[in-house]
Coordinates of C-alpha atoms in Angstrom, one line a residue:
M1 CA -111.0 60.3 -106.7
D2 CA -112.5 58.4 -109.7
R3 CA -109.2 58.7 -111.6
V4 CA -107.3 57.2 -108.6
S5 CA -109.7 54.3 -108.3
S6 CA -109.6 53.6 -112.0
A7 CA -105.8 53.7 -112.0
S8 CA -105.6 51.2 -109.1
N9 CA -108.0 48.9 -110.9
A10 CA -105.8 49.1 -114.0
F11 CA -102.7 47.5 -112.4
P12 CA -104.3 44.1 -111.5
A13 CA -105.7 44.0 -115.0
G14 CA -102.2 44.7 -116.4
R15 CA -100.7 42.0 -114.3
D16 CA -103.4 39.6 -115.3
D17 CA -102.7 40.3 -119.0
I18 CA -99.0 39.7 -118.5
T19 CA -99.7 36.5 -116.7
S20 CA -102.1 35.3 -119.4
Q21 CA -99.6 36.2 -122.1
F22 CA -96.9 34.1 -120.4
G23 CA -99.4 31.3 -119.9
L24 CA -100.3 31.4 -123.6
I25 CA -96.7 31.4 -124.6
W26 CA -96.0 28.5 -122.3
Q27 CA -98.9 26.5 -123.7
V28 CA -97.7 27.2 -127.3
L29 CA -94.2 26.0 -126.5
R30 CA -95.0 23.2 -124.1
E31 CA -96.6 20.6 -126.3
P32 CA -94.8 21.0 -129.7
L33 CA -91.4 21.9 -128.4
I34 CA -90.5 21.4 -124.7
V35 CA -92.1 18.0 -124.3
P36 CA -90.6 16.4 -127.4
V37 CA -87.1 17.8 -126.6
L38 CA -87.4 16.5 -123.0
K39 CA -88.4 13.0 -124.3
V40 CA -85.4 13.0 -126.5
L41 CA -83.1 14.0 -123.6
V42 CA -84.6 11.2 -121.5
V43 CA -83.8 8.6 -124.2
V44 CA -80.3 10.0 -124.6
C45 CA -79.6 9.9 -120.9
L46 CA -81.0 6.4 -120.5
G47 CA -78.7 5.3 -123.3
M48 CA -75.7 6.9 -121.5
S49 CA -76.8 5.3 -118.3
I50 CA -76.9 1.9 -119.9
M51 CA -73.4 2.4 -121.3
L52 CA -72.0 3.4 -117.9
F53 CA -73.9 0.5 -116.2
I54 CA -72.4 -2.1 -118.6
E55 CA -68.9 -0.6 -118.1
R56 CA -69.2 -0.8 -114.3
V57 CA -70.6 -4.3 -114.4
Y58 CA -67.9 -5.5 -116.8
M59 CA -65.2 -4.1 -114.5
G60 CA -66.9 -5.5 -111.5
I61 CA -66.9 -9.0 -113.0
V62 CA -63.3 -8.7 -114.1
I63 CA -62.1 -7.6 -110.7
V64 CA -64.0 -10.5 -109.0
F65 CA -62.2 -13.0 -111.2
V66 CA -58.8 -11.2 -110.6
K67 CA -59.3 -11.5 -106.8
L68 CA -60.6 -15.1 -107.0
L69 CA -57.7 -16.2 -109.2
G70 CA -55.2 -14.3 -107.1
K71 CA -53.9 -12.7 -110.3
K72 CA -51.2 -10.3 -109.2
P73 CA -48.4 -8.5 -111.2
N74 CA -45.9 -10.8 -109.5
N75 CA -47.6 -13.8 -111.1
S76 CA -48.0 -12.3 -114.5
Y77 CA -44.5 -10.8 -114.9
K78 CA -41.1 -11.8 -113.7
C79 CA -40.0 -9.6 -110.9
E80 CA -37.2 -11.3 -109.0
P81 CA -35.3 -9.0 -106.6
L82 CA -32.1 -7.6 -108.0
K83 CA -29.0 -9.2 -106.6
D84 CA -25.5 -8.0 -105.9
D85 CA -22.7 -8.9 -108.3
I86 CA -19.3 -8.9 -106.7
E87 CA -17.4 -8.6 -110.0
V88 CA -19.2 -5.5 -111.3
G89 CA -20.3 -4.0 -107.9
N90 CA -23.0 -1.4 -108.0
S91 CA -22.9 -1.3 -111.8
A92 CA -25.2 -4.3 -111.7
Y93 CA -28.0 -2.0 -110.7
P94 CA -29.6 0.3 -113.4
M95 CA -29.1 4.0 -113.2
V96 CA -32.3 5.7 -112.0
L97 CA -33.4 9.4 -112.3
V98 CA -35.9 10.6 -109.7
Q99 CA -37.8 13.8 -110.9
I100 CA -39.7 16.1 -108.5
P101 CA -41.5 18.9 -110.4
M102 CA -42.7 21.7 -108.1
Y103 CA -44.2 25.1 -108.2
N104 CA -44.2 27.3 -105.1
E105 CA -44.6 24.3 -102.9
K106 CA -43.6 25.9 -99.6
E107 CA -45.7 23.6 -97.4
V108 CA -44.5 20.3 -98.8
Y109 CA -41.1 20.7 -100.6
Q110 CA -39.1 19.3 -97.6
L111 CA -41.4 16.2 -97.4
S112 CA -41.0 15.3 -101.0
I113 CA -37.3 16.0 -101.3
G114 CA -36.6 14.2 -98.0
A115 CA -38.5 11.1 -99.1
A116 CA -36.8 11.0 -102.5
C117 CA -33.4 11.4 -100.9
G118 CA -34.3 8.6 -98.5
L119 CA -34.9 6.0 -101.2
S120 CA -32.9 2.9 -100.6
W121 CA -30.8 2.4 -103.7
P122 CA -27.1 2.4 -104.3
A123 CA -26.1 6.1 -103.9
D124 CA -24.0 6.2 -107.1
R125 CA -26.8 4.7 -109.2
V126 CA -29.5 7.3 -108.5
I127 CA -29.9 11.0 -109.3
I128 CA -32.5 13.2 -107.6
Q129 CA -33.6 16.0 -109.9
V130 CA -35.7 18.8 -108.4
L131 CA -37.4 20.8 -111.2
D132 CA -38.3 24.1 -109.5
D133 CA -40.7 26.3 -111.5
S134 CA -41.4 28.5 -108.4
T135 CA -42.0 32.2 -109.1
D136 CA -41.7 33.2 -105.5
P137 CA -38.0 34.1 -104.9
A138 CA -38.2 33.2 -101.2
I139 CA -39.6 29.8 -101.9
K140 CA -37.0 29.2 -104.6
S141 CA -34.2 30.0 -102.1
L142 CA -35.7 27.6 -99.5
V143 CA -35.9 24.8 -102.1
E144 CA -32.3 25.4 -103.2
L145 CA -31.1 25.4 -99.7
E146 CA -32.8 22.1 -99.0
C147 CA -31.2 20.6 -102.1
Q148 CA -27.8 21.9 -100.9
R149 CA -28.4 20.4 -97.5
W150 CA -28.9 16.9 -98.9
A151 CA -26.0 17.4 -101.3
S152 CA -23.8 18.0 -98.3
K153 CA -24.8 14.6 -97.0
G154 CA -23.5 12.9 -100.2
I155 CA -26.8 12.7 -102.1
N156 CA -26.5 13.1 -105.8
I157 CA -29.2 15.8 -106.1
K158 CA -29.6 18.4 -108.9
Y159 CA -31.5 21.6 -108.5
E160 CA -32.8 22.7 -111.9
I161 CA -34.7 25.9 -112.8
R162 CA -35.7 27.6 -116.1
D163 CA -36.5 31.1 -117.2
N164 CA -40.3 30.5 -117.9
R165 CA -43.1 28.1 -117.1
K166 CA -43.8 27.2 -120.7
G167 CA -45.7 23.9 -120.8
Y168 CA -46.2 23.9 -117.0
K169 CA -45.4 20.5 -115.6
A170 CA -44.9 18.8 -119.0
G171 CA -42.5 21.6 -120.0
A172 CA -40.5 21.2 -116.7
L173 CA -40.2 17.4 -117.2
R174 CA -39.3 17.8 -120.8
E175 CA -36.5 20.3 -120.0
G176 CA -35.3 18.0 -117.2
M177 CA -34.8 15.2 -119.6
K178 CA -32.4 17.3 -121.7
H179 CA -29.6 17.5 -119.2
S180 CA -26.5 15.5 -120.1
Y181 CA -26.4 13.4 -117.0
V182 CA -29.9 12.0 -117.8
K183 CA -28.3 10.0 -120.7
L184 CA -26.6 7.8 -118.1
C185 CA -30.0 6.8 -116.7
D186 CA -32.2 3.8 -117.7
Y187 CA -35.4 4.6 -115.8
V188 CA -37.1 7.7 -114.4
A189 CA -39.3 7.8 -111.3
I190 CA -41.7 10.8 -111.0
F191 CA -43.1 12.1 -107.8
D192 CA -45.3 15.3 -107.4
A193 CA -44.3 17.7 -104.6
D194 CA -46.7 16.2 -102.0
F195 CA -45.7 12.5 -102.7
Q196 CA -43.6 10.6 -100.2
P197 CA -42.4 7.2 -101.5
E198 CA -41.3 4.6 -99.0
P199 CA -37.5 3.8 -98.9
D200 CA -38.1 0.4 -100.7
F201 CA -40.1 1.9 -103.6
L202 CA -37.3 1.4 -106.2
W203 CA -36.5 -2.1 -105.0
R204 CA -40.1 -3.1 -105.5
S205 CA -40.8 -1.4 -108.9
I206 CA -37.5 -1.5 -110.9
P207 CA -37.4 -5.3 -111.1
F208 CA -40.5 -5.3 -113.3
L209 CA -38.7 -3.1 -115.8
V210 CA -35.4 -4.9 -115.6
H211 CA -36.8 -8.4 -116.1
N212 CA -39.6 -7.5 -118.6
P213 CA -38.3 -5.5 -121.6
E214 CA -41.8 -5.1 -123.0
I215 CA -42.9 -3.0 -119.9
A216 CA -42.7 0.8 -120.2
L217 CA -44.3 1.9 -117.0
V218 CA -44.8 0.7 -113.4
Q219 CA -47.6 2.6 -111.7
A220 CA -48.0 2.5 -107.9
R221 CA -51.1 3.2 -105.9
W222 CA -51.8 6.4 -104.0
K223 CA -52.2 6.4 -100.2
F224 CA -53.9 9.4 -98.8
V225 CA -52.5 10.8 -95.5
N226 CA -55.4 13.2 -94.9
S227 CA -58.4 11.2 -96.0
D228 CA -60.0 11.7 -92.6
E229 CA -59.5 15.4 -92.5
C230 CA -63.0 16.3 -93.5
L231 CA -66.1 14.9 -95.2
M232 CA -64.9 16.2 -98.6
T233 CA -61.6 14.2 -98.4
R234 CA -63.5 11.1 -97.4
M235 CA -65.6 11.5 -100.6
Q236 CA -62.5 12.0 -102.7
E237 CA -61.0 8.8 -101.2
M238 CA -64.1 6.8 -102.2
S239 CA -63.8 8.0 -105.8
L240 CA -60.1 7.6 -106.1
D241 CA -60.0 4.2 -104.4
Y242 CA -62.5 2.9 -107.0
H243 CA -60.2 4.3 -109.7
F244 CA -57.1 2.5 -108.3
T245 CA -58.7 -0.8 -107.0
V246 CA -60.9 -1.4 -110.0
E247 CA -60.2 0.8 -113.1
Q248 CA -56.4 0.6 -112.9
E249 CA -56.4 -3.0 -111.8
V250 CA -58.7 -4.1 -114.6
G251 CA -56.7 -2.3 -117.2
S252 CA -53.5 -3.9 -116.0
A253 CA -54.8 -7.4 -115.4
T254 CA -56.5 -7.6 -118.9
Y255 CA -53.4 -6.1 -120.6
A256 CA -55.8 -3.6 -122.1
F257 CA -54.8 -0.1 -121.1
F258 CA -54.7 2.2 -118.1
G259 CA -53.5 5.8 -117.8
F260 CA -50.4 7.0 -116.1
N261 CA -51.4 9.0 -113.0
G262 CA -48.6 11.6 -113.5
T263 CA -46.8 10.6 -110.3
A264 CA -45.8 7.6 -108.2
G265 CA -44.7 5.8 -111.3
V266 CA -41.4 4.6 -113.0
W267 CA -40.9 4.9 -116.8
R268 CA -38.4 3.2 -119.0
I269 CA -36.6 6.2 -120.5
S270 CA -36.3 4.5 -124.0
A271 CA -40.0 3.9 -124.1
L272 CA -40.7 7.5 -123.0
N273 CA -38.5 8.8 -125.8
E274 CA -39.9 6.5 -128.4
A275 CA -43.4 7.7 -127.6
G276 CA -42.3 11.3 -128.3
G277 CA -41.5 12.5 -124.8
W278 CA -43.5 15.0 -122.8
K279 CA -46.0 17.2 -124.7
D280 CA -48.0 20.1 -123.4
R281 CA -50.9 20.2 -125.8
T282 CA -53.4 19.3 -123.0
T283 CA -53.5 19.6 -119.2
V284 CA -53.1 15.8 -118.9
E285 CA -49.6 15.3 -120.1
D286 CA -49.4 12.1 -118.2
M287 CA -52.4 10.5 -120.0
D288 CA -51.1 11.8 -123.3
L289 CA -47.8 10.1 -122.8
A290 CA -49.4 6.9 -121.7
V291 CA -51.7 6.7 -124.8
R292 CA -48.8 7.4 -127.2
A293 CA -46.6 4.8 -125.5
S294 CA -49.4 2.2 -125.6
L295 CA -49.9 2.9 -129.3
K296 CA -46.2 2.0 -129.8
G297 CA -47.0 -1.5 -128.3
W298 CA -45.5 -0.9 -124.8
K299 CA -47.1 -2.6 -121.8
F300 CA -47.9 -1.1 -118.4
V301 CA -48.2 -2.8 -115.1
Y302 CA -50.1 -1.5 -112.0
V303 CA -48.8 -2.7 -108.6
G304 CA -51.6 -2.1 -106.2
D305 CA -49.6 -3.3 -103.2
L306 CA -47.0 -0.6 -103.8
K307 CA -48.4 2.5 -102.1
V308 CA -47.1 6.1 -102.0
K309 CA -48.3 8.6 -99.5
N310 CA -49.7 11.9 -100.7
E311 CA -52.2 14.6 -99.8
L312 CA -55.7 15.1 -101.0
P313 CA -56.9 18.7 -101.7
S314 CA -58.9 19.7 -98.6
T315 CA -60.2 23.1 -99.7
F316 CA -63.1 23.3 -102.1
K317 CA -61.3 25.9 -104.2
A318 CA -58.3 23.6 -104.7
Y319 CA -60.5 20.6 -105.5
R320 CA -62.6 22.5 -108.1
Y321 CA -59.4 23.5 -109.9
Q322 CA -58.1 20.0 -109.8
Q323 CA -61.3 18.5 -111.1
H324 CA -61.5 21.0 -113.9
R325 CA -58.1 20.0 -115.1
W326 CA -58.8 16.2 -114.7
S327 CA -62.1 16.5 -116.7
C328 CA -61.2 19.1 -119.3
G329 CA -57.8 17.5 -120.2
P330 CA -59.0 14.0 -121.0
A331 CA -61.9 15.3 -123.2
N332 CA -59.5 17.5 -125.1
L333 CA -57.0 14.7 -125.5
F334 CA -59.8 12.4 -126.8
K335 CA -60.7 15.0 -129.4
K336 CA -57.1 15.3 -130.5
M337 CA -56.2 11.6 -130.5
A338 CA -59.3 9.6 -131.4
I339 CA -58.5 9.4 -135.1
E340 CA -54.8 8.7 -134.5
I341 CA -55.8 5.8 -132.1
F342 CA -58.3 4.4 -134.7
K343 CA -55.7 4.5 -137.5
N344 CA -52.9 2.9 -135.5
K345 CA -51.7 -0.4 -136.8
K346 CA -49.4 -1.5 -134.0
V347 CA -52.0 -2.5 -131.5
S348 CA -55.0 -4.8 -131.8
L349 CA -58.5 -3.7 -132.7
W350 CA -59.7 -4.8 -129.2
K351 CA -57.2 -2.5 -127.6
K352 CA -58.1 0.4 -129.8
C353 CA -61.8 0.0 -129.1
Y354 CA -61.0 -0.3 -125.4
V355 CA -59.1 2.9 -125.3
I356 CA -61.5 4.9 -127.5
Y357 CA -64.8 3.6 -126.1
S358 CA -64.2 2.4 -122.6
F359 CA -61.3 4.5 -121.3
F360 CA -62.1 7.8 -123.0
F361 CA -65.7 7.9 -124.2
V362 CA -67.5 6.2 -121.3
R363 CA -65.3 7.0 -118.3
K364 CA -64.1 10.5 -119.3
I365 CA -67.1 11.9 -121.1
V366 CA -70.3 9.9 -120.6
A367 CA -69.8 9.4 -116.9
H368 CA -69.7 13.2 -116.3
L369 CA -72.4 14.2 -118.7
V370 CA -75.0 11.6 -117.6
T371 CA -74.4 12.3 -113.9
F372 CA -75.2 16.0 -114.2
L373 CA -77.5 16.2 -117.2
F374 CA -79.7 13.3 -116.1
Y375 CA -79.9 13.5 -112.3
C376 CA -79.6 17.3 -111.9
V377 CA -81.4 18.6 -115.1
V378 CA -83.6 16.2 -117.0
L379 CA -84.9 13.9 -114.2
P380 CA -85.9 16.9 -112.0
S381 CA -87.7 18.7 -114.9
T382 CA -89.9 15.7 -115.6
V383 CA -91.9 16.4 -112.5
M384 CA -93.4 19.4 -114.3
F385 CA -94.2 17.3 -117.4
P386 CA -96.4 14.2 -116.6
E387 CA -96.3 13.3 -120.3
V388 CA -92.6 12.5 -119.9
S389 CA -91.9 9.4 -117.9
V390 CA -88.6 7.8 -116.8
P391 CA -88.7 4.1 -116.3
K392 CA -87.9 3.0 -112.7
W393 CA -84.9 0.9 -113.9
G394 CA -83.3 4.1 -115.3
A395 CA -84.2 6.4 -112.4
V396 CA -83.6 4.0 -109.5
Y397 CA -82.1 0.6 -110.3
I398 CA -79.2 1.5 -112.5
P399 CA -77.9 4.4 -110.4
S400 CA -78.3 2.2 -107.2
I401 CA -76.2 -0.6 -108.7
V402 CA -73.6 1.7 -110.1
T403 CA -73.3 3.4 -106.7
L404 CA -72.9 0.0 -104.9
L405 CA -70.3 -1.1 -107.3
N406 CA -68.3 2.1 -106.6
A407 CA -68.5 1.4 -102.9
V408 CA -66.3 -1.7 -103.2
G409 CA -63.2 0.4 -103.4
T410 CA -63.7 1.9 -99.9
P411 CA -65.6 -0.5 -97.7
R412 CA -64.9 1.6 -94.6
S413 CA -67.0 4.5 -96.1
I414 CA -70.0 2.5 -97.2
H415 CA -72.1 4.3 -94.6
L416 CA -71.3 7.6 -96.4
L417 CA -72.8 6.5 -99.7
I418 CA -75.7 9.0 -99.6
F419 CA -73.3 11.9 -99.0
W420 CA -71.0 10.6 -101.7
I421 CA -73.9 10.6 -104.3
L422 CA -74.9 14.1 -103.4
F423 CA -71.3 15.4 -103.5
E424 CA -70.5 13.6 -106.8
N425 CA -73.6 15.2 -108.4
V426 CA -72.5 18.6 -107.2
M427 CA -69.0 18.0 -108.7
A428 CA -70.6 16.7 -111.9
L429 CA -71.6 20.3 -112.6
H430 CA -68.0 21.3 -112.9
R431 CA -66.8 18.1 -114.6
T432 CA -69.5 18.5 -117.2
K433 CA -68.6 22.1 -117.8
A434 CA -64.9 21.2 -118.1
T435 CA -65.6 18.3 -120.4
L436 CA -67.6 20.5 -122.8
M437 CA -64.7 23.0 -122.7
G438 CA -62.3 20.3 -123.6
L439 CA -64.4 18.9 -126.4
L440 CA -65.1 22.3 -127.9
E441 CA -61.6 23.8 -127.0
I442 CA -63.1 26.9 -125.5
G443 CA -62.6 29.0 -122.4
R444 CA -60.1 27.6 -119.8
V445 CA -59.2 24.6 -121.9
N446 CA -55.5 24.9 -121.3
E447 CA -55.6 26.5 -117.9
W448 CA -53.2 24.9 -115.4
V449 CA -53.6 25.8 -111.8
V450 CA -51.3 23.8 -109.4
T451 CA -53.4 22.0 -106.8
E452 CA -52.8 23.8 -103.4
K453 CA -51.1 21.6 -100.8
L454 CA -51.4 22.4 -97.1
G455 CA -48.8 20.1 -95.6
D456 CA -48.5 20.8 -91.9
K457 CA -51.3 23.5 -92.2
A458 CA -53.7 20.6 -92.7
K459 CA -52.9 19.6 -89.1
L460 CA -54.0 22.8 -87.6
P461 CA -56.4 22.4 -84.6
A462 CA -60.1 22.5 -85.4
K463 CA -60.5 25.8 -83.5
A464 CA -58.1 27.5 -85.9
T465 CA -59.8 26.2 -89.0
R466 CA -63.1 27.8 -88.0
K467 CA -61.8 31.3 -88.4
P468 CA -61.2 31.6 -92.2
R469 CA -60.2 34.9 -93.7
I470 CA -62.1 34.5 -96.9
M471 CA -63.9 37.2 -98.9
I472 CA -67.6 36.8 -99.4
G473 CA -67.0 36.8 -103.2
E474 CA -64.7 33.9 -102.9
R475 CA -67.2 31.9 -100.8
L476 CA -70.2 32.3 -103.1
H477 CA -70.4 30.0 -106.1
L478 CA -73.3 31.1 -108.4
L479 CA -73.5 28.0 -110.5
E480 CA -74.1 25.8 -107.5
L481 CA -76.6 28.3 -106.0
C482 CA -78.6 28.5 -109.3
T483 CA -78.6 24.8 -109.7
G484 CA -79.7 24.4 -106.1
A485 CA -82.5 26.9 -106.6
Y486 CA -83.7 25.0 -109.7
L487 CA -83.7 21.6 -107.9
F488 CA -85.5 23.1 -104.9
F489 CA -88.2 24.6 -107.1
C490 CA -88.6 21.2 -108.8
G491 CA -88.8 19.5 -105.4
C492 CA -91.5 21.9 -104.3
Y493 CA -93.5 21.4 -107.5
D494 CA -93.3 17.6 -107.2
F495 CA -94.3 17.8 -103.5
G496 CA -97.3 20.0 -104.3
F497 CA -98.5 18.7 -107.7
G498 CA -96.4 15.8 -108.9
K499 CA -96.8 12.1 -108.6
N500 CA -93.2 10.9 -109.0
R501 CA -92.2 11.4 -105.4
Y502 CA -88.8 12.6 -106.4
Y503 CA -89.0 15.5 -104.0
I504 CA -87.0 13.7 -101.2
F505 CA -84.0 13.3 -103.6
L506 CA -84.5 16.8 -105.0
F507 CA -84.6 18.5 -101.7
L508 CA -81.5 16.7 -100.5
Q509 CA -79.6 17.4 -103.7
S510 CA -80.6 21.0 -103.6
F511 CA -79.3 21.4 -100.1
A512 CA -76.0 19.8 -101.2
F513 CA -75.7 22.4 -104.0
F514 CA -76.6 25.2 -101.5
I515 CA -73.9 24.0 -99.1
A516 CA -71.3 24.0 -101.8
G517 CA -72.7 27.3 -103.2
F518 CA -72.1 29.1 -99.9
G519 CA -68.6 27.5 -99.6
Y520 CA -69.2 25.3 -96.6
V521 CA -67.3 22.4 -98.1
G522 CA -63.8 21.2 -97.2
T523 CA -61.6 22.8 -94.7
F524 CA -60.9 26.5 -94.0
V525 CA -57.3 27.4 -93.3
P526 CA -56.3 30.9 -92.0
N527 CA -54.2 32.9 -94.4
S528 CA -51.6 33.5 -91.7

């Protein structure tokens, strides 16, 4: 009996010893190591916040002047409509190649091919080129039949396939440019499989290239057909509208630089060839081509009034893959081209600084890192270390102003700003991870996963979308769940012991991570 009682008394003592040991280790590490490191991280994050803030304010000021002065591409460049010439007939119009790269696009191939074949341009002066990399034989047969159907109507359409998917989209576009009939063409318009240009697209874009020999690219704006499908697509619309209405507009209006969006654009083929053609060294072959063409001295023009319908990814899985590619690729390209850009002698020092610092470093790297590192790691951890303080201007004022500046792109969604902030912070986790992969060239740095399109599936009734056939393993996202748990712990600590009153934000942000972690983001579409 005595042995039993003595043994039972030993367990609490053992637990107390372990607790005291952990407490001692914590005290030893806390002051000399953790606190100094956290202070350094706060300074670094505040520095990145200031950089992002200045960038956003600069673009905000420029876009205000652009709107006030009414500076449009039509005013900056000659773009008179092309006119008929009775003597030479249709030869007065340039030959245009329209490329549609696709990969197992069962849901949207008819929409894209139909829209391209419906372009209003002299029939003998346009070639539609469908570059089909599909690996599903059934889908390949459907796409080929669709091309044959349009060919029977008199459309000059070419169905091109290759033996492998080397280089993914860039490889397909590169192979497409090697065909003999392409030599007859002056310009090439590119549309992804879910893009549907209006019939007058060429009439509104080609004149810029015809009348201005210094222009290499005409980029149109994207118009989202499913932006109201769910809250996630509304959030995407807010981010992308800012990109088009501010970032692209500023780059074009100041003659600085803006990136090709990979689709809904028209290239001068001679400029494309001079820049070295399509390369598959990163997953952002479009940005790569644009940077190389810009370094050759070519100009780009963004036409915001020219819109092309397309589809936003409405499933969380598809969106995560897309954001990984869009974040990893630019970081990897920056690493590979920074020195080349700096050494270039054909462009001005201002343009080189703009591309290296503003376009790449601040927008493609700093923006992702500071969003996740500061607001989801460093700031929450300061609630446990009262010695580390974050000035109110860095914790509240700067992010508030940056958020409001972002809202100008989509005024109709300004009431969703809180949801947008929380969602963007969740996605910043993946963007930061992808950015680091790109900079370090590790992991899935060259992974290319084609963004899933739903086409008509996206219009399924709400009742059908509530019965997803998704495995539990596919629904759970451990990174989001772990981050949510960390934020929730910090929120509880701040509520019980802290003085910062960050807990409201921390609880809301943790719930956002939990919702994403359990897969309740976007739409659910039945497998059959």
